[in-house]
């Protein structure tokens, strides 16, 4: 067996399975502890070439795996342990130490392009590699570790719950999940919550709930029912599983896996006229929109656009989904990004920062949507587990404090002023975009790939959001001193 792909959940596993031609061997959840939110896939890199497996004469079973069905002429699934074959563990590079990067190249499915650095620890806004080198992390794991790395409160919450219980499945209630759900509802304008493992899963649930709502309320039992379509937006990103990918605009993400889920139409972001062209009261069941597009270059929705979108949805009996997977939970200086626009979505999705790095997603809905869902129509084995929900409750309680959000707003304003000082005549920077808080897009006149690379050479981690946009989304706990250090490095890189 050649390569291993590790996914965050069995639902991701099924989506990957549907995207493959099934040339590999697929192992489902029993491969790993059911307490761990992941599934695994193993792909055969070549056809088995092991010699026929001998039978143990005393048992009549394969001498290697002891399986009675593994007979002479067959090839044992554990054939790499056959003394006649080299042991892979002896021929592959060690996964730790100086050969770790070589090992990574041999065992990962090549879905990412990563720099040649192996991180082993972190503290606050800093990461440390296996050589002890310190880096300032201004990405926060792509807007995930809002409280920074190894935050003492988060570590304590993990330890508290890990010593009690990790998993019980959604067949049963657990106290941490109830507490988190209660807190999310109390601190928002929604009525019910469904827990998921990731942002793409949260959006999958939103799409499914929308279709079920339309089916229940608008004649889904009648022949010719077609109120099943969605409207998404140019430059929007909803995820990589098949449903969420269908609502993601970028062609390079979509084209390798087409055909995708039918019935998704794209309108121009911030253009109500283009929405009206694809909206249909008889066909459209929901509109999914990011109040601030993350992958799309940190582009905020115009206030009139979101308010107008709400009005168009109401006029056509269409649900409005606010995708706050990246922009929600304090990133903009408001607890929820849509609240600054004075609108009420029917559904809101959350994920990235909710458990500060542990895998969790959430789909919050108003009562009328919740009432459309019946037991057994949707679910997840790992979602809402006691460990992640206990940690998420701690994270939510801290971030939702007014004083914390005020600090995020203040530090965001400080960072914007410092960036403006880098190019007062706008000779290199085209535009600085931000909805507020520590979610800032700096659009340059040329691609930022080289700038990101040069910053990493100077031990500062940055991330882009599109070809020409630098995405500044540090931990929400970043200090002004750390901001000054990073801005100084950006200045050096711009001068090169």
Coordinates of C-alpha atoms in Angstrom, one line a residue:
X1 CA 0.0 0.0 0.0
X2 CA 1.3 3.3 -1.0
X3 CA -0.3 6.5 0.3
X4 CA -2.5 7.5 3.3
X5 CA -5.0 10.3 3.3
X6 CA -6.3 11.4 6.7
X7 CA -9.7 13.1 6.8
X8 CA -11.4 14.9 9.6
X9 CA -14.5 12.7 9.6
X10 CA -16.3 9.8 8.0
X11 CA -18.5 12.3 6.1
X12 CA -15.4 13.7 4.4
X13 CA -14.3 10.1 3.8
X14 CA -17.5 9.4 1.9
X15 CA -17.2 12.6 -0.2
X16 CA -13.6 11.6 -1.0
X17 CA -14.8 8.1 -1.9
X18 CA -17.4 9.5 -4.3
X19 CA -14.7 11.6 -6.0
X20 CA -12.3 8.7 -6.6
X21 CA -12.4 6.0 -9.1
X22 CA -12.0 3.5 -6.2
X23 CA -8.6 2.3 -7.5
X24 CA -7.4 2.2 -3.9
X25 CA -8.3 0.3 -0.8
X26 CA -10.6 2.2 1.5
X27 CA -10.6 1.6 5.2
X28 CA -13.4 3.2 7.3
X29 CA -13.6 4.2 10.9
X30 CA -12.7 1.0 12.7
X31 CA -9.1 1.7 11.5
X32 CA -8.7 4.3 14.2
X33 CA -10.1 4.9 17.7
X34 CA -13.7 5.9 17.5
X35 CA -12.8 8.7 19.9
X36 CA -10.7 10.4 17.2
X37 CA -12.7 12.5 14.7
X38 CA -11.0 11.1 11.6
X39 CA -11.3 8.4 8.9
X40 CA -8.5 7.0 6.7
X41 CA -8.1 6.0 3.2
X42 CA -5.3 3.8 1.8
X43 CA -4.6 3.7 -1.8
X44 CA -2.7 0.9 -3.6
X45 CA 0.2 2.6 -5.3
X46 CA 0.9 -0.5 -7.4
X47 CA -0.7 -3.9 -7.9
X48 CA 0.4 -6.4 -5.3
X49 CA 3.5 -8.3 -6.3
X50 CA 4.1 -10.4 -3.3
X51 CA 4.6 -14.1 -3.7
X52 CA 1.8 -16.5 -2.8
X53 CA 1.3 -16.7 0.9
X54 CA 2.0 -20.0 2.7
X55 CA -0.5 -21.7 4.9
X56 CA 0.3 -22.6 8.5
X57 CA -0.2 -26.4 8.4
X58 CA -1.2 -26.5 12.1
X59 CA -4.1 -24.0 11.6
X60 CA -4.8 -24.1 7.9
X61 CA -4.6 -20.3 7.9
X62 CA -2.3 -17.7 6.3
X63 CA 1.0 -17.8 8.1
X64 CA 1.1 -14.0 8.1
X65 CA -2.3 -12.6 8.8
X66 CA -3.9 -15.8 10.2
X67 CA -6.9 -15.2 8.0
X68 CA -8.4 -18.5 6.7
X69 CA -9.5 -16.8 3.5
X70 CA -6.0 -15.8 2.6
X71 CA -4.9 -18.9 0.8
X72 CA -2.0 -20.0 -1.4
X73 CA -2.1 -18.1 -4.7
X74 CA -3.6 -15.0 -3.0
X75 CA -1.6 -12.0 -1.8
X76 CA -1.8 -11.2 1.9
X77 CA -3.0 -7.7 2.9
X78 CA -0.1 -7.7 5.3
X79 CA 2.2 -9.0 2.6
X80 CA 4.8 -6.3 3.4
X81 CA 5.6 -8.3 6.5
X82 CA 6.5 -11.3 4.4
X83 CA 10.2 -12.0 5.0
X84 CA 10.5 -12.4 1.2
X85 CA 9.7 -8.7 0.8
X86 CA 11.5 -5.7 2.2
X87 CA 9.8 -4.2 5.3
X88 CA 8.6 -0.7 4.3
X89 CA 9.5 0.6 7.8
X90 CA 13.2 -0.3 7.1
X91 CA 13.3 1.3 3.6
X92 CA 11.3 4.5 4.2
X93 CA 12.8 7.7 5.8
X94 CA 12.2 8.2 9.4
X95 CA 9.1 10.4 10.1
X96 CA 11.0 12.4 12.7
X97 CA 14.3 14.1 12.8
X98 CA 16.2 15.3 9.7
X99 CA 14.4 13.0 7.3
X100 CA 10.8 14.0 8.3
X101 CA 10.2 16.0 5.2
X102 CA 11.4 13.1 3.0
X103 CA 8.9 10.8 4.8
X104 CA 6.1 13.3 4.3
X105 CA 6.7 13.4 0.6
X106 CA 6.3 9.6 0.5
X107 CA 3.2 9.2 2.7
X108 CA 0.9 12.1 2.0
X109 CA -1.6 12.4 -0.8
X110 CA -0.3 15.5 -2.6
X111 CA -3.2 17.8 -2.0
X112 CA -1.0 20.7 -0.5
X113 CA 2.1 22.6 -1.4
X114 CA 3.9 23.1 1.9
X115 CA 7.2 24.9 2.7
X116 CA 10.1 22.8 4.0
X117 CA 9.5 23.4 7.7
X118 CA 8.2 21.0 10.4
X119 CA 6.5 22.7 13.3
X120 CA 6.5 21.0 16.7
X121 CA 5.1 23.5 19.2
X122 CA 3.6 26.9 19.6
X123 CA 2.9 29.5 22.2
X124 CA 0.7 32.6 21.7
X125 CA 1.4 34.1 18.4
X126 CA 4.6 32.0 17.9
X127 CA 5.4 28.7 16.3
X128 CA 8.6 26.7 16.7
X129 CA 10.0 24.2 14.2
X130 CA 12.0 21.0 14.9
X131 CA 15.2 23.0 14.9
X132 CA 13.9 25.4 17.6
X133 CA 13.5 28.3 15.2
X134 CA 10.8 30.8 16.3
X135 CA 8.2 32.2 13.8
X136 CA 5.5 34.8 14.3
X137 CA 2.3 33.2 13.1
X138 CA 0.2 35.9 11.5
X139 CA -2.2 33.4 9.9
X140 CA -3.7 31.9 13.1
X141 CA -4.0 28.6 11.2
X142 CA -6.1 30.5 8.6
X143 CA -8.3 32.3 11.2
X144 CA -8.6 29.3 13.5
X145 CA -6.4 29.8 16.6
X146 CA -8.1 33.0 17.7
X147 CA -6.7 32.6 21.3
X148 CA -3.3 31.7 20.1
X149 CA -1.3 28.5 20.4
X150 CA -1.2 26.5 23.6
X151 CA -3.4 29.0 25.3
X152 CA -3.5 28.0 29.0
X153 CA -7.3 28.2 29.3
X154 CA -7.7 26.1 26.2
X155 CA -5.1 23.5 27.4
X156 CA -6.9 23.3 30.8
X157 CA -10.3 22.8 29.1
X158 CA -8.8 20.0 27.0
X159 CA -7.3 18.3 30.0
X160 CA -10.4 18.6 32.1
X161 CA -12.6 16.9 29.6
X162 CA -10.1 14.4 28.2
X163 CA -9.8 12.9 31.7
X164 CA -13.6 12.4 31.9
X165 CA -14.9 11.3 28.4
X166 CA -13.9 11.7 24.8
X167 CA -16.8 10.2 22.9
X168 CA -20.3 8.7 23.3
X169 CA -21.8 9.3 19.8
X170 CA -25.0 11.2 19.1
X171 CA -27.1 8.4 20.4
X172 CA -26.8 10.1 23.8
X173 CA -26.8 13.5 25.3
X174 CA -23.6 14.9 26.9
X175 CA -23.3 17.8 29.3
X176 CA -20.7 19.8 27.3
X177 CA -22.7 19.7 24.0
X178 CA -25.8 20.9 25.8
X179 CA -23.9 23.7 27.4
X180 CA -22.3 24.9 24.2
X181 CA -25.6 24.7 22.3
X182 CA -27.3 26.8 25.0
X183 CA -24.5 29.4 24.9
X184 CA -24.6 29.7 21.1
X185 CA -28.4 30.2 21.1
X186 CA -28.3 32.7 24.0
X187 CA -25.6 34.7 22.4
X188 CA -27.2 34.8 18.9
X189 CA -30.6 35.4 17.3
X190 CA -31.1 31.8 16.3
X191 CA -33.2 29.1 17.9
X192 CA -31.5 25.7 17.4
X193 CA -28.1 24.3 16.5
X194 CA -26.7 21.2 14.7
X195 CA -23.1 20.3 15.4
X196 CA -20.7 19.2 12.7
X197 CA -16.9 18.6 12.5
X198 CA -15.8 21.2 9.9
X199 CA -16.9 24.2 8.1
X200 CA -17.7 22.3 4.9
X201 CA -19.9 20.0 7.0
X202 CA -21.7 22.9 8.6
X203 CA -22.5 24.2 5.1
X204 CA -23.6 20.8 3.8
X205 CA -26.1 20.7 6.7
X206 CA -27.3 24.2 5.8
X207 CA -27.9 23.2 2.1
X208 CA -29.7 20.0 3.2
X209 CA -31.9 21.8 5.7
X210 CA -32.8 24.4 3.1
X211 CA -33.9 21.8 0.6
X212 CA -35.9 19.9 3.3
X213 CA -37.6 23.2 4.4
X214 CA -38.6 24.0 0.8
X215 CA -39.9 20.4 0.2
X216 CA -42.0 20.5 3.3
X217 CA -43.5 24.0 2.7
X218 CA -43.8 24.3 -1.0
X219 CA -45.2 21.1 -2.4
X220 CA -42.3 18.7 -2.4
X221 CA -44.8 15.8 -2.6
X222 CA -46.1 17.0 -6.0
X223 CA -44.9 16.0 -9.4
X224 CA -42.7 18.5 -11.0
X225 CA -41.5 20.0 -7.7
X226 CA -38.3 22.0 -8.4
X227 CA -37.7 24.5 -5.5
X228 CA -34.3 22.8 -4.9
X229 CA -31.8 25.3 -6.4
X230 CA -29.3 27.6 -4.7
X231 CA -27.7 30.9 -5.4
X232 CA -24.0 31.4 -4.4
X233 CA -21.6 34.2 -5.3
X234 CA -18.6 34.9 -7.5
X235 CA -15.3 34.5 -5.5
X236 CA -17.2 32.7 -2.7
X237 CA -15.8 29.7 -0.9
X238 CA -18.2 27.3 0.9
X239 CA -15.9 24.2 1.3
X240 CA -14.6 21.2 -0.6
X241 CA -17.1 18.4 0.0
X242 CA -19.4 17.8 -3.0
X243 CA -22.3 19.9 -1.9
X244 CA -20.3 22.8 -0.5
X245 CA -17.9 22.6 -3.4
X246 CA -20.8 23.1 -5.7
X247 CA -21.4 26.5 -4.0
X248 CA -17.7 27.4 -4.3
X249 CA -16.9 29.6 -7.2
X250 CA -13.2 29.1 -8.1
X251 CA -12.8 26.9 -11.2
X252 CA -9.6 25.2 -10.1
X253 CA -11.4 23.8 -7.0
X254 CA -14.4 22.6 -9.0
X255 CA -13.3 21.4 -12.4
X256 CA -11.4 18.2 -11.3
X257 CA -14.5 16.8 -9.6
X258 CA -17.3 17.8 -12.0
X259 CA -20.1 17.1 -12.4
X260 CA -21.0 18.6 -9.1
X261 CA -24.4 18.9 -7.4
X262 CA -26.7 20.5 -10.0
X263 CA -28.9 23.6 -9.4
X264 CA -26.3 26.1 -8.1
X265 CA -26.3 29.4 -9.8
X266 CA -23.7 32.1 -9.2
X267 CA -24.5 35.8 -9.0
X268 CA -22.1 38.7 -8.7
X269 CA -21.1 39.5 -5.2
X270 CA -22.4 42.9 -4.1
X271 CA -24.7 43.1 -7.2
X272 CA -28.4 42.8 -6.4
X273 CA -29.3 43.1 -10.1
X274 CA -27.4 39.9 -10.8
X275 CA -29.2 38.1 -8.0
X276 CA -32.5 39.1 -9.4
X277 CA -31.6 37.5 -12.8
X278 CA -31.0 34.0 -11.3
X279 CA -33.6 34.2 -8.5
X280 CA -36.8 32.2 -8.9
X281 CA -39.6 31.9 -6.4
X282 CA -40.5 28.5 -7.9
X283 CA -36.9 27.0 -8.1
X284 CA -34.7 28.8 -5.6
X285 CA -34.7 27.4 -2.0
X286 CA -31.8 29.2 -0.5
X287 CA -29.0 31.8 -1.0
X288 CA -25.6 31.2 0.7
X289 CA -23.4 34.2 1.2
X290 CA -20.3 35.1 3.2
X291 CA -20.9 38.5 4.9
X292 CA -17.1 39.0 4.3
X293 CA -15.5 36.9 1.7
X294 CA -12.3 35.3 3.0
X295 CA -10.8 33.3 0.1
X296 CA -12.3 36.0 -2.1
X297 CA -9.8 38.6 -0.9
X298 CA -11.3 39.8 2.4
X299 CA -14.1 41.6 0.6
X300 CA -17.0 42.8 2.8
X301 CA -20.5 42.8 1.6
X302 CA -21.9 46.3 1.1
X303 CA -24.6 47.1 3.7
X304 CA -27.2 47.8 1.1
X305 CA -26.3 44.5 -0.6
X306 CA -26.9 42.3 2.4
X307 CA -30.1 44.1 3.4
X308 CA -31.4 44.0 -0.2
X309 CA -30.5 40.3 -0.3
X310 CA -32.6 39.7 2.7
X311 CA -35.5 41.5 1.1
X312 CA -35.3 39.6 -2.1
X313 CA -35.2 36.3 -0.2
X314 CA -38.3 37.3 1.8
X315 CA -40.1 38.2 -1.4
X316 CA -39.4 34.9 -3.0
X317 CA -39.8 32.6 0.0
X318 CA -36.1 31.8 -0.1
X319 CA -33.9 31.0 3.0
X320 CA -30.8 33.2 3.6
X321 CA -27.7 31.3 4.8
X322 CA -24.9 33.4 6.3
X323 CA -21.6 31.5 6.0
X324 CA -19.5 32.8 8.9
X325 CA -17.1 29.8 9.0
X326 CA -14.1 32.2 8.7
X327 CA -15.5 35.7 9.4
X328 CA -17.6 34.9 12.5
X329 CA -16.9 34.6 16.2
X330 CA -15.1 37.9 16.9
X331 CA -12.9 38.1 13.9
X332 CA -14.4 41.4 12.8
X333 CA -14.7 42.9 16.3
X334 CA -18.4 41.8 16.4
X335 CA -19.3 38.4 17.7
X336 CA -21.2 37.6 14.5
X337 CA -20.3 39.3 11.2
X338 CA -23.8 39.7 10.0
X339 CA -25.0 41.5 13.1
X340 CA -23.2 44.7 11.9
X341 CA -25.6 44.8 8.9
X342 CA -28.8 44.6 10.9
X343 CA -30.1 41.5 9.2
X344 CA -31.4 38.2 10.4
X345 CA -30.3 35.2 8.4
X346 CA -32.4 32.0 8.5
X347 CA -29.2 29.9 8.9
X348 CA -25.7 30.7 10.1
X349 CA -22.7 28.4 9.8
X350 CA -19.6 28.5 12.0
X351 CA -16.4 26.5 12.4
X352 CA -12.8 27.6 12.2
X353 CA -12.2 29.5 15.5
X354 CA -14.9 27.9 17.6
X355 CA -12.7 25.4 19.4
X356 CA -9.4 27.1 18.7
X357 CA -8.0 24.4 16.5
X358 CA -10.0 21.3 17.5
X359 CA -12.4 20.2 14.7
X360 CA -15.9 21.5 15.1
X361 CA -18.6 23.1 13.0
X362 CA -22.1 24.4 13.8
X363 CA -25.2 25.2 11.8
X364 CA -27.5 27.6 13.7
X365 CA -31.1 27.9 12.4
X366 CA -34.3 29.8 13.2
X367 CA -37.3 27.8 14.5
X368 CA -39.1 27.4 11.2
X369 CA -36.1 25.6 9.7
X370 CA -35.6 23.5 12.8
X371 CA -39.2 22.4 12.6
X372 CA -38.7 21.0 9.1
X373 CA -36.1 18.4 10.2
X374 CA -37.1 15.0 11.4
X375 CA -35.0 12.6 13.5
X376 CA -32.7 10.5 11.3
X377 CA -32.7 12.9 8.3
X378 CA -29.2 14.2 9.1
X379 CA -26.4 13.2 11.6
X380 CA -22.8 12.7 12.3
X381 CA -20.9 10.2 14.5
X382 CA -18.3 12.5 15.9
X383 CA -20.0 15.9 15.8
X384 CA -20.7 17.7 19.0
X385 CA -18.4 15.3 21.0
X386 CA -17.8 16.2 24.6
X387 CA -14.1 17.2 24.2
X388 CA -14.6 19.7 21.4
X389 CA -17.8 21.2 22.8
X390 CA -16.3 21.6 26.2
X391 CA -13.3 23.5 24.7
X392 CA -15.6 25.5 22.4
X393 CA -17.8 26.6 25.3
X394 CA -14.6 28.0 26.9
X395 CA -13.5 29.8 23.7
X396 CA -17.0 31.2 23.1
X397 CA -17.3 32.6 26.6
X398 CA -13.9 34.4 26.3
X399 CA -14.3 35.8 22.9
X400 CA -17.9 37.0 23.5
X401 CA -16.8 39.3 26.3
X402 CA -17.4 43.0 25.3
X403 CA -14.0 44.0 26.5
X404 CA -12.3 41.3 24.4
X405 CA -14.2 42.4 21.3
X406 CA -13.4 46.0 21.9
X407 CA -9.7 45.1 22.0
X408 CA -10.0 43.2 18.7
X409 CA -11.5 46.3 17.1
X410 CA -8.8 48.6 18.6
X411 CA -5.9 46.3 17.4
X412 CA -7.5 46.0 14.0
X413 CA -7.6 49.8 13.6
X414 CA -4.0 50.0 14.8
X415 CA -2.8 47.4 12.3
X416 CA -4.6 49.2 9.4
X417 CA -2.9 52.5 10.3
X418 CA 0.5 50.8 10.3
X419 CA -0.2 49.2 6.9
X420 CA -1.2 52.6 5.5
X421 CA 2.1 54.0 6.6
X422 CA 4.0 51.5 4.4
X423 CA 2.7 53.0 1.2
X424 CA 1.1 56.5 1.7
X425 CA 1.1 57.2 -2.0
X426 CA -0.5 53.8 -3.0
X427 CA 2.4 53.0 -5.3
X428 CA 2.4 49.3 -4.4
X429 CA -0.8 48.8 -2.4
X430 CA -4.0 49.2 -4.4
X431 CA -6.5 48.9 -1.5
X432 CA -6.8 48.0 2.1
X433 CA -10.1 46.2 2.9
X434 CA -11.5 45.3 6.3
X435 CA -15.0 45.0 7.9
X436 CA -13.3 45.9 11.2
X437 CA -11.3 43.9 13.7
X438 CA -8.4 41.7 12.8
X439 CA -9.6 40.6 9.3
X440 CA -7.8 42.7 6.8
X441 CA -7.1 42.3 3.1
X442 CA -4.2 44.2 1.6
X443 CA -4.5 44.2 -2.2
X444 CA -1.2 44.8 -4.1
X445 CA -0.8 45.7 -7.7
X446 CA 1.1 42.4 -8.2
X447 CA 1.0 38.9 -6.8
X448 CA 1.9 38.5 -3.2
X449 CA 3.5 35.1 -3.5
X450 CA 7.0 36.4 -3.3
X451 CA 6.2 38.7 -0.4
X452 CA 4.8 35.7 1.6
X453 CA 7.9 33.7 0.8
X454 CA 10.3 36.5 1.8
X455 CA 8.4 37.0 5.0
X456 CA 8.8 33.4 5.9
X457 CA 12.5 33.7 5.2
X458 CA 12.4 36.4 7.9
X459 CA 10.4 34.0 10.3
X460 CA 7.0 35.6 9.8
X461 CA 4.1 33.5 8.6
X462 CA 1.6 35.2 6.2
X463 CA -1.1 33.9 4.0
X464 CA -2.7 35.2 0.8
X465 CA -6.4 35.4 -0.2
X466 CA -6.3 35.3 -3.9
X467 CA -3.3 36.1 -6.1
X468 CA -2.8 39.8 -5.2
X469 CA -4.2 40.0 -1.7
X470 CA -2.4 39.6 1.6
X471 CA -4.7 38.2 4.3
X472 CA -3.9 39.5 7.8
X473 CA -5.8 37.4 10.3
X474 CA -3.5 36.9 13.3
X475 CA -4.7 35.5 16.6
X476 CA -7.2 37.8 18.3
X477 CA -4.8 37.9 21.2
X478 CA -2.0 39.5 19.2
X479 CA -0.2 42.4 20.9
X480 CA 0.6 45.8 19.4
X481 CA 4.3 44.9 19.8
X482 CA 3.9 41.8 17.7
X483 CA 1.9 43.8 15.1
X484 CA 4.9 46.2 14.9
X485 CA 7.3 43.4 14.3
X486 CA 5.3 41.9 11.5
X487 CA 4.7 45.3 9.8
X488 CA 8.4 46.0 9.9
X489 CA 9.0 42.6 8.1
X490 CA 6.4 43.4 5.5
X491 CA 8.1 46.8 4.9
X492 CA 11.4 45.0 4.3
X493 CA 9.8 42.5 1.9
X494 CA 8.1 45.3 0.0
X495 CA 11.5 47.1 -0.4
X496 CA 13.2 44.0 -1.8

